């Protein structure tokens, strides 16, 4: 099956710092999403970005589908950005919508 | 538009019992998927339903089953619970490609 690797596994930042999270995937995909898991466990949608670049406030994401990676940028980080960030993909083949998740990046933003 | 809802939010069961979890998707969404999250295995796909038909199934034993009703609401059932079934169960709703998750049901098996 498709492999999804996220790096780094853990990231500790001082408030105000910028960060880049990376997601590598091993096969062609027709869906790539970034999520933030809140302390209660819910996955919050950040970006649906199978290709190209999107921005939403302090967050932006870029997916280079031909090179099979995606990047999530967090600028001017805040303590509320803390949590686990997941990248998830759906294979291009087939009609089902099975998301395969990476193992996540645990982000801690210190005040 | 209301989001994905899951009930119950928390559940404690005893080994050997069975459990049913419920998911109501976003209005108009016909695809519902279920995922299990554990500290050891991460987020794993259980199954997907579309228009009352199971379209895809993950690598889980037959004790895990599900169904979808004509209003797109879905239930998943786990029979003969084992300690290892303790997990956060997440439901996702989709209208096209983007998937939206509910708050989850946290199941503890004792």
PDB file of C-alpha atoms in Angstrom:
ATOM      1  CA  UNK A   1       0.000   0.000   0.000  1.00  0.00           C
ATOM      2  CA  UNK A   2       0.886   3.653  -0.161  1.00  0.00           C
ATOM      3  CA  UNK A   3       3.389   4.951   2.376  1.00  0.00           C
ATOM      4  CA  UNK A   4       3.017   8.371   3.987  1.00  0.00           C
ATOM      5  CA  UNK A   5       5.920   9.763   5.972  1.00  0.00           C
ATOM      6  CA  UNK A   6       5.848  12.933   8.007  1.00  0.00           C
ATOM      7  CA  UNK A   7       8.768  14.866   9.390  1.00  0.00           C
ATOM      8  CA  UNK A   8       9.817  15.898  11.896  1.00  0.00           C
ATOM      9  CA  UNK A   9       7.980  13.654  14.372  1.00  0.00           C
ATOM     10  CA  UNK A  10       8.324  16.267  17.105  1.00  0.00           C
ATOM     11  CA  UNK A  11       8.846  20.008  16.946  1.00  0.00           C
ATOM     12  CA  UNK A  12       9.222  22.462  19.805  1.00  0.00           C
ATOM     13  CA  UNK A  13       9.076  26.177  19.029  1.00  0.00           C
ATOM     14  CA  UNK A  14       9.033  29.452  20.825  1.00  0.00           C
ATOM     15  CA  UNK A  15       5.927  31.544  20.257  1.00  0.00           C
ATOM     16  CA  UNK A  16       6.386  33.743  17.192  1.00  0.00           C
ATOM     17  CA  UNK A  17       8.677  31.339  15.354  1.00  0.00           C
ATOM     18  CA  UNK A  18       7.989  29.876  11.909  1.00  0.00           C
ATOM     19  CA  UNK A  19       7.954  26.188  11.030  1.00  0.00           C
ATOM     20  CA  UNK A  20       7.718  23.820   8.089  1.00  0.00           C
ATOM     21  CA  UNK A  21       6.188  20.356   8.291  1.00  0.00           C
ATOM     22  CA  UNK A  22       6.806  17.860   5.516  1.00  0.00           C
ATOM     23  CA  UNK A  23       4.770  14.977   4.109  1.00  0.00           C
ATOM     24  CA  UNK A  24       6.233  12.493   1.618  1.00  0.00           C
ATOM     25  CA  UNK A  25       4.061   9.913  -0.140  1.00  0.00           C
ATOM     26  CA  UNK A  26       5.045   6.942  -2.232  1.00  0.00           C
ATOM     27  CA  UNK A  27       2.426   6.883  -5.016  1.00  0.00           C
ATOM     28  CA  UNK A  28       0.174   9.116  -7.111  1.00  0.00           C
ATOM     29  CA  UNK A  29      -2.688  10.635  -5.148  1.00  0.00           C
ATOM     30  CA  UNK A  30      -5.895  12.444  -6.005  1.00  0.00           C
ATOM     31  CA  UNK A  31      -6.514  13.787  -2.537  1.00  0.00           C
ATOM     32  CA  UNK A  32      -4.175  15.217   0.048  1.00  0.00           C
ATOM     33  CA  UNK A  33      -5.404  16.815   3.228  1.00  0.00           C
ATOM     34  CA  UNK A  34      -3.724  18.401   6.229  1.00  0.00           C
ATOM     35  CA  UNK A  35      -5.409  18.148   9.620  1.00  0.00           C
ATOM     36  CA  UNK A  36      -4.790  19.495  13.091  1.00  0.00           C
ATOM     37  CA  UNK A  37      -5.925  17.207  15.879  1.00  0.00           C
ATOM     38  CA  UNK A  38      -7.226  19.174  18.833  1.00  0.00           C
ATOM     39  CA  UNK A  39      -6.716  18.060  22.462  1.00  0.00           C
ATOM     40  CA  UNK A  40     -10.133  16.367  22.443  1.00  0.00           C
ATOM     41  CA  UNK A  41      -9.223  14.232  19.444  1.00  0.00           C
ATOM     42  CA  UNK A  42     -11.178  15.881  16.655  1.00  0.00           C
ATOM     43  CA  UNK A  43      -9.435  16.286  13.318  1.00  0.00           C
ATOM     44  CA  UNK A  44      -9.772  19.839  12.097  1.00  0.00           C
ATOM     45  CA  UNK A  45      -9.453  20.414   8.351  1.00  0.00           C
ATOM     46  CA  UNK A  46      -6.618  22.742   7.442  1.00  0.00           C
ATOM     47  CA  UNK A  47      -6.185  22.230   3.711  1.00  0.00           C
ATOM     48  CA  UNK A  48      -7.459  20.073   0.885  1.00  0.00           C
ATOM     49  CA  UNK A  49      -4.491  20.372  -1.469  1.00  0.00           C
ATOM     50  CA  UNK A  50      -3.811  17.580  -3.995  1.00  0.00           C
ATOM     51  CA  UNK A  51      -1.587  20.030  -5.888  1.00  0.00           C
ATOM     52  CA  UNK A  52      -0.535  23.678  -5.862  1.00  0.00           C
ATOM     53  CA  UNK A  53      -0.379  26.227  -3.081  1.00  0.00           C
ATOM     54  CA  UNK A  54      -3.023  27.541  -0.695  1.00  0.00           C
ATOM     55  CA  UNK A  55      -2.947  30.027   2.145  1.00  0.00           C
ATOM     56  CA  UNK A  56      -5.237  30.564   5.093  1.00  0.00           C
ATOM     57  CA  UNK A  57      -4.110  33.247   7.498  1.00  0.00           C
ATOM     58  CA  UNK A  58      -0.826  32.260   9.118  1.00  0.00           C
ATOM     59  CA  UNK A  59      -0.949  28.818   7.529  1.00  0.00           C
ATOM     60  CA  UNK A  60      -0.071  27.878   4.004  1.00  0.00           C
ATOM     61  CA  UNK A  61       0.500  24.608   2.182  1.00  0.00           C
ATOM     62  CA  UNK A  62       2.179  23.485  -1.007  1.00  0.00           C
ATOM     63  CA  UNK A  63       1.879  20.118  -2.726  1.00  0.00           C
ATOM     64  CA  UNK A  64       4.218  19.092  -5.539  1.00  0.00           C
ATOM     65  CA  UNK A  65       2.372  16.042  -6.808  1.00  0.00           C
ATOM     66  CA  UNK A  66       4.998  15.117  -9.420  1.00  0.00           C
ATOM     67  CA  UNK A  67       7.648  14.897  -6.693  1.00  0.00           C
ATOM     68  CA  UNK A  68       5.265  13.326  -4.159  1.00  0.00           C
ATOM     69  CA  UNK A  69       5.551  15.691  -1.258  1.00  0.00           C
ATOM     70  CA  UNK A  70       3.602  18.368   0.538  1.00  0.00           C
ATOM     71  CA  UNK A  71       4.683  21.097   2.947  1.00  0.00           C
ATOM     72  CA  UNK A  72       2.706  22.867   5.644  1.00  0.00           C
ATOM     73  CA  UNK A  73       4.014  26.263   6.753  1.00  0.00           C
ATOM     74  CA  UNK A  74       3.071  27.849  10.051  1.00  0.00           C
ATOM     75  CA  UNK A  75       4.184  31.426  10.513  1.00  0.00           C
ATOM     76  CA  UNK A  76       4.278  33.471  13.726  1.00  0.00           C
ATOM     77  CA  UNK A  77       3.272  30.411  15.736  1.00  0.00           C
ATOM     78  CA  UNK A  78       0.975  30.736  18.743  1.00  0.00           C
ATOM     79  CA  UNK A  79       0.491  28.454  21.732  1.00  0.00           C
ATOM     80  CA  UNK A  80      -2.909  27.499  20.317  1.00  0.00           C
ATOM     81  CA  UNK A  81      -1.112  25.960  17.317  1.00  0.00           C
ATOM     82  CA  UNK A  82       0.138  23.180  19.582  1.00  0.00           C
ATOM     83  CA  UNK A  83      -1.101  19.703  18.816  1.00  0.00           C
ATOM     84  CA  UNK A  84      -0.602  16.970  16.269  1.00  0.00           C
ATOM     85  CA  UNK A  85      -0.608  17.721  12.549  1.00  0.00           C
ATOM     86  CA  UNK A  86      -1.512  14.935  10.161  1.00  0.00           C
ATOM     87  CA  UNK A  87      -1.116  14.588   6.443  1.00  0.00           C
ATOM     88  CA  UNK A  88      -3.460  12.105   4.734  1.00  0.00           C
ATOM     89  CA  UNK A  89      -3.755  10.962   1.123  1.00  0.00           C
ATOM     90  CA  UNK A  90      -6.067   8.984  -1.138  1.00  0.00           C
ATOM     91  CA  UNK A  91      -4.584   6.877  -3.926  1.00  0.00           C
ATOM     92  CA  UNK A  92      -5.389   7.931  -7.494  1.00  0.00           C
ATOM     93  CA  UNK A  93      -6.477   4.423  -8.396  1.00  0.00           C
ATOM     94  CA  UNK A  94      -9.975   3.300  -7.476  1.00  0.00           C
ATOM     95  CA  UNK A  95     -13.107   5.206  -6.557  1.00  0.00           C
ATOM     96  CA  UNK A  96     -13.026   4.718  -2.811  1.00  0.00           C
ATOM     97  CA  UNK A  97     -12.004   7.509  -0.486  1.00  0.00           C
ATOM     98  CA  UNK A  98      -9.750   5.659   1.921  1.00  0.00           C
ATOM     99  CA  UNK A  99      -7.429   8.122   3.598  1.00  0.00           C
ATOM    100  CA  UNK A 100      -3.982   6.852   4.492  1.00  0.00           C
ATOM    101  CA  UNK A 101      -2.488   8.900   7.300  1.00  0.00           C
ATOM    102  CA  UNK A 102       1.064   9.715   8.197  1.00  0.00           C
ATOM    103  CA  UNK A 103       2.181   9.249  11.774  1.00  0.00           C
ATOM    104  CA  UNK A 104       1.893  12.952  12.484  1.00  0.00           C
ATOM    105  CA  UNK A 105       4.063  15.807  13.733  1.00  0.00           C
ATOM    106  CA  UNK A 106       3.633  16.731  17.399  1.00  0.00           C
ATOM    107  CA  UNK A 107       4.041  20.501  17.601  1.00  0.00           C
ATOM    108  CA  UNK A 108       4.591  22.248  20.913  1.00  0.00           C
ATOM    109  CA  UNK A 109       4.652  26.044  20.966  1.00  0.00           C
ATOM    110  CA  UNK A 110       6.078  27.509  24.143  1.00  0.00           C
ATOM    111  CA  UNK A 111       4.992  30.918  25.479  1.00  0.00           C
TER     112      UNK A 111
ATOM    113  CA  UNK B   1     -24.393  23.670   7.790  1.00  0.00           C
ATOM    114  CA  UNK B   2     -24.090  21.309  10.736  1.00  0.00           C
ATOM    115  CA  UNK B   3     -20.944  19.247  10.993  1.00  0.00           C
ATOM    116  CA  UNK B   4     -20.455  15.530  11.435  1.00  0.00           C
ATOM    117  CA  UNK B   5     -21.901  14.232  14.687  1.00  0.00           C
ATOM    118  CA  UNK B   6     -20.999  11.049  16.525  1.00  0.00           C
ATOM    119  CA  UNK B   7     -22.690   9.369  19.443  1.00  0.00           C
ATOM    120  CA  UNK B   8     -21.903   8.471  22.090  1.00  0.00           C
ATOM    121  CA  UNK B   9     -18.787  10.531  22.774  1.00  0.00           C
ATOM    122  CA  UNK B  10     -17.463   8.226  25.484  1.00  0.00           C
ATOM    123  CA  UNK B  11     -18.129   4.590  26.191  1.00  0.00           C
ATOM    124  CA  UNK B  12     -16.835   2.036  28.640  1.00  0.00           C
ATOM    125  CA  UNK B  13     -17.447  -1.625  27.894  1.00  0.00           C
ATOM    126  CA  UNK B  14     -16.312  -4.948  29.275  1.00  0.00           C
ATOM    127  CA  UNK B  15     -14.324  -7.506  27.318  1.00  0.00           C
ATOM    128  CA  UNK B  16     -16.642  -9.843  25.403  1.00  0.00           C
ATOM    129  CA  UNK B  17     -19.470  -7.320  25.043  1.00  0.00           C
ATOM    130  CA  UNK B  18     -20.487  -5.683  21.812  1.00  0.00           C
ATOM    131  CA  UNK B  19     -20.858  -2.001  20.986  1.00  0.00           C
ATOM    132  CA  UNK B  20     -22.591   0.122  18.358  1.00  0.00           C
ATOM    133  CA  UNK B  21     -21.379   3.579  17.407  1.00  0.00           C
ATOM    134  CA  UNK B  22     -23.345   6.084  15.362  1.00  0.00           C
ATOM    135  CA  UNK B  23     -22.365   8.761  12.866  1.00  0.00           C
ATOM    136  CA  UNK B  24     -24.492  11.395  11.170  1.00  0.00           C
ATOM    137  CA  UNK B  25     -22.766  12.966   8.155  1.00  0.00           C
ATOM    138  CA  UNK B  26     -22.997  16.497   6.861  1.00  0.00           C
ATOM    139  CA  UNK B  27     -26.295  17.040   5.086  1.00  0.00           C
ATOM    140  CA  UNK B  28     -26.008  16.015   1.435  1.00  0.00           C
ATOM    141  CA  UNK B  29     -22.892  13.883   1.910  1.00  0.00           C
ATOM    142  CA  UNK B  30     -23.343  10.290   0.788  1.00  0.00           C
ATOM    143  CA  UNK B  31     -19.953   8.858   1.744  1.00  0.00           C
ATOM    144  CA  UNK B  32     -19.171   7.906   5.338  1.00  0.00           C
ATOM    145  CA  UNK B  33     -15.865   6.383   6.402  1.00  0.00           C
ATOM    146  CA  UNK B  34     -14.722   5.048   9.758  1.00  0.00           C
ATOM    147  CA  UNK B  35     -11.238   5.176  11.256  1.00  0.00           C
ATOM    148  CA  UNK B  36      -9.643   3.792  14.398  1.00  0.00           C
ATOM    149  CA  UNK B  37      -6.931   5.713  16.225  1.00  0.00           C
ATOM    150  CA  UNK B  38      -4.669   4.042  18.782  1.00  0.00           C
ATOM    151  CA  UNK B  39      -1.327   5.199  20.204  1.00  0.00           C
ATOM    152  CA  UNK B  40       0.438   2.166  18.752  1.00  0.00           C
ATOM    153  CA  UNK B  41      -1.089   1.935  15.272  1.00  0.00           C
ATOM    154  CA  UNK B  42      -2.048   5.539  14.580  1.00  0.00           C
ATOM    155  CA  UNK B  43      -5.029   6.302  12.358  1.00  0.00           C
ATOM    156  CA  UNK B  44      -6.256   3.295  10.417  1.00  0.00           C
ATOM    157  CA  UNK B  45      -9.093   2.972   7.911  1.00  0.00           C
ATOM    158  CA  UNK B  46     -11.920   0.633   8.876  1.00  0.00           C
ATOM    159  CA  UNK B  47     -14.452   0.920   6.054  1.00  0.00           C
ATOM    160  CA  UNK B  48     -16.309   3.294   3.736  1.00  0.00           C
ATOM    161  CA  UNK B  49     -20.002   3.349   2.879  1.00  0.00           C
ATOM    162  CA  UNK B  50     -21.540   5.105  -0.086  1.00  0.00           C
ATOM    163  CA  UNK B  51     -25.267   5.030  -0.817  1.00  0.00           C
ATOM    164  CA  UNK B  52     -25.812   2.194   1.674  1.00  0.00           C
ATOM    165  CA  UNK B  53     -23.093   0.003   0.104  1.00  0.00           C
ATOM    166  CA  UNK B  54     -19.737  -0.835   1.610  1.00  0.00           C
ATOM    167  CA  UNK B  55     -17.282   0.379  -0.989  1.00  0.00           C
ATOM    168  CA  UNK B  56     -13.995  -0.423   0.734  1.00  0.00           C
ATOM    169  CA  UNK B  57     -12.801  -2.238   3.831  1.00  0.00           C
ATOM    170  CA  UNK B  58      -9.576  -1.986   5.780  1.00  0.00           C
ATOM    171  CA  UNK B  59      -7.578  -4.770   7.332  1.00  0.00           C
ATOM    172  CA  UNK B  60      -9.652  -5.452  10.426  1.00  0.00           C
ATOM    173  CA  UNK B  61     -11.207  -8.702  11.672  1.00  0.00           C
ATOM    174  CA  UNK B  62     -14.809  -9.593  10.947  1.00  0.00           C
ATOM    175  CA  UNK B  63     -15.783  -8.491  14.458  1.00  0.00           C
ATOM    176  CA  UNK B  64     -15.832  -4.996  13.015  1.00  0.00           C
ATOM    177  CA  UNK B  65     -18.851  -4.315  10.836  1.00  0.00           C
ATOM    178  CA  UNK B  66     -20.901  -1.392   9.701  1.00  0.00           C
ATOM    179  CA  UNK B  67     -23.897  -0.265   7.775  1.00  0.00           C
ATOM    180  CA  UNK B  68     -25.378   2.834   6.238  1.00  0.00           C
ATOM    181  CA  UNK B  69     -28.996   3.865   6.151  1.00  0.00           C
ATOM    182  CA  UNK B  70     -30.948   5.567   3.388  1.00  0.00           C
ATOM    183  CA  UNK B  71     -30.482   8.957   5.096  1.00  0.00           C
ATOM    184  CA  UNK B  72     -26.673   8.369   4.964  1.00  0.00           C
ATOM    185  CA  UNK B  73     -26.377   7.935   8.722  1.00  0.00           C
ATOM    186  CA  UNK B  74     -23.973   5.132   9.539  1.00  0.00           C
ATOM    187  CA  UNK B  75     -23.354   2.755  12.392  1.00  0.00           C
ATOM    188  CA  UNK B  76     -20.397   0.585  13.168  1.00  0.00           C
ATOM    189  CA  UNK B  77     -20.519  -2.438  15.405  1.00  0.00           C
ATOM    190  CA  UNK B  78     -17.757  -4.254  17.220  1.00  0.00           C
ATOM    191  CA  UNK B  79     -18.646  -7.659  18.618  1.00  0.00           C
ATOM    192  CA  UNK B  80     -16.798  -9.670  21.254  1.00  0.00           C
ATOM    193  CA  UNK B  81     -14.775  -6.702  22.421  1.00  0.00           C
ATOM    194  CA  UNK B  82     -11.104  -7.141  23.217  1.00  0.00           C
ATOM    195  CA  UNK B  83      -8.852  -4.921  25.316  1.00  0.00           C
ATOM    196  CA  UNK B  84      -7.038  -3.894  22.134  1.00  0.00           C
ATOM    197  CA  UNK B  85     -10.237  -2.384  20.742  1.00  0.00           C
ATOM    198  CA  UNK B  86      -9.841   0.521  23.150  1.00  0.00           C
ATOM    199  CA  UNK B  87      -9.404   3.459  20.818  1.00  0.00           C
ATOM    200  CA  UNK B  88     -10.782   6.672  19.437  1.00  0.00           C
ATOM    201  CA  UNK B  89     -13.204   5.888  16.615  1.00  0.00           C
ATOM    202  CA  UNK B  90     -13.581   8.652  14.074  1.00  0.00           C
ATOM    203  CA  UNK B  91     -16.190   9.026  11.393  1.00  0.00           C
ATOM    204  CA  UNK B  92     -15.631  11.071   8.235  1.00  0.00           C
ATOM    205  CA  UNK B  93     -18.188  12.496   5.837  1.00  0.00           C
ATOM    206  CA  UNK B  94     -17.514  13.381   2.218  1.00  0.00           C
ATOM    207  CA  UNK B  95     -19.451  14.961  -0.612  1.00  0.00           C
ATOM    208  CA  UNK B  96     -16.695  14.907  -3.182  1.00  0.00           C
ATOM    209  CA  UNK B  97     -13.052  14.367  -2.279  1.00  0.00           C
ATOM    210  CA  UNK B  98     -12.514  16.433   0.857  1.00  0.00           C
ATOM    211  CA  UNK B  99     -13.360  14.572   4.041  1.00  0.00           C
ATOM    212  CA  UNK B 100     -14.676  16.106   7.261  1.00  0.00           C
ATOM    213  CA  UNK B 101     -14.367  14.385  10.605  1.00  0.00           C
ATOM    214  CA  UNK B 102     -16.651  14.156  13.579  1.00  0.00           C
ATOM    215  CA  UNK B 103     -15.506  14.583  17.199  1.00  0.00           C
ATOM    216  CA  UNK B 104     -15.050  10.842  17.665  1.00  0.00           C
ATOM    217  CA  UNK B 105     -16.171   8.216  20.134  1.00  0.00           C
ATOM    218  CA  UNK B 106     -13.640   7.222  22.765  1.00  0.00           C
ATOM    219  CA  UNK B 107     -14.132   3.547  23.601  1.00  0.00           C
ATOM    220  CA  UNK B 108     -12.516   1.983  26.630  1.00  0.00           C
ATOM    221  CA  UNK B 109     -12.653  -1.789  27.027  1.00  0.00           C
ATOM    222  CA  UNK B 110     -11.976  -3.124  30.519  1.00  0.00           C
TER     223      UNK B 110
END
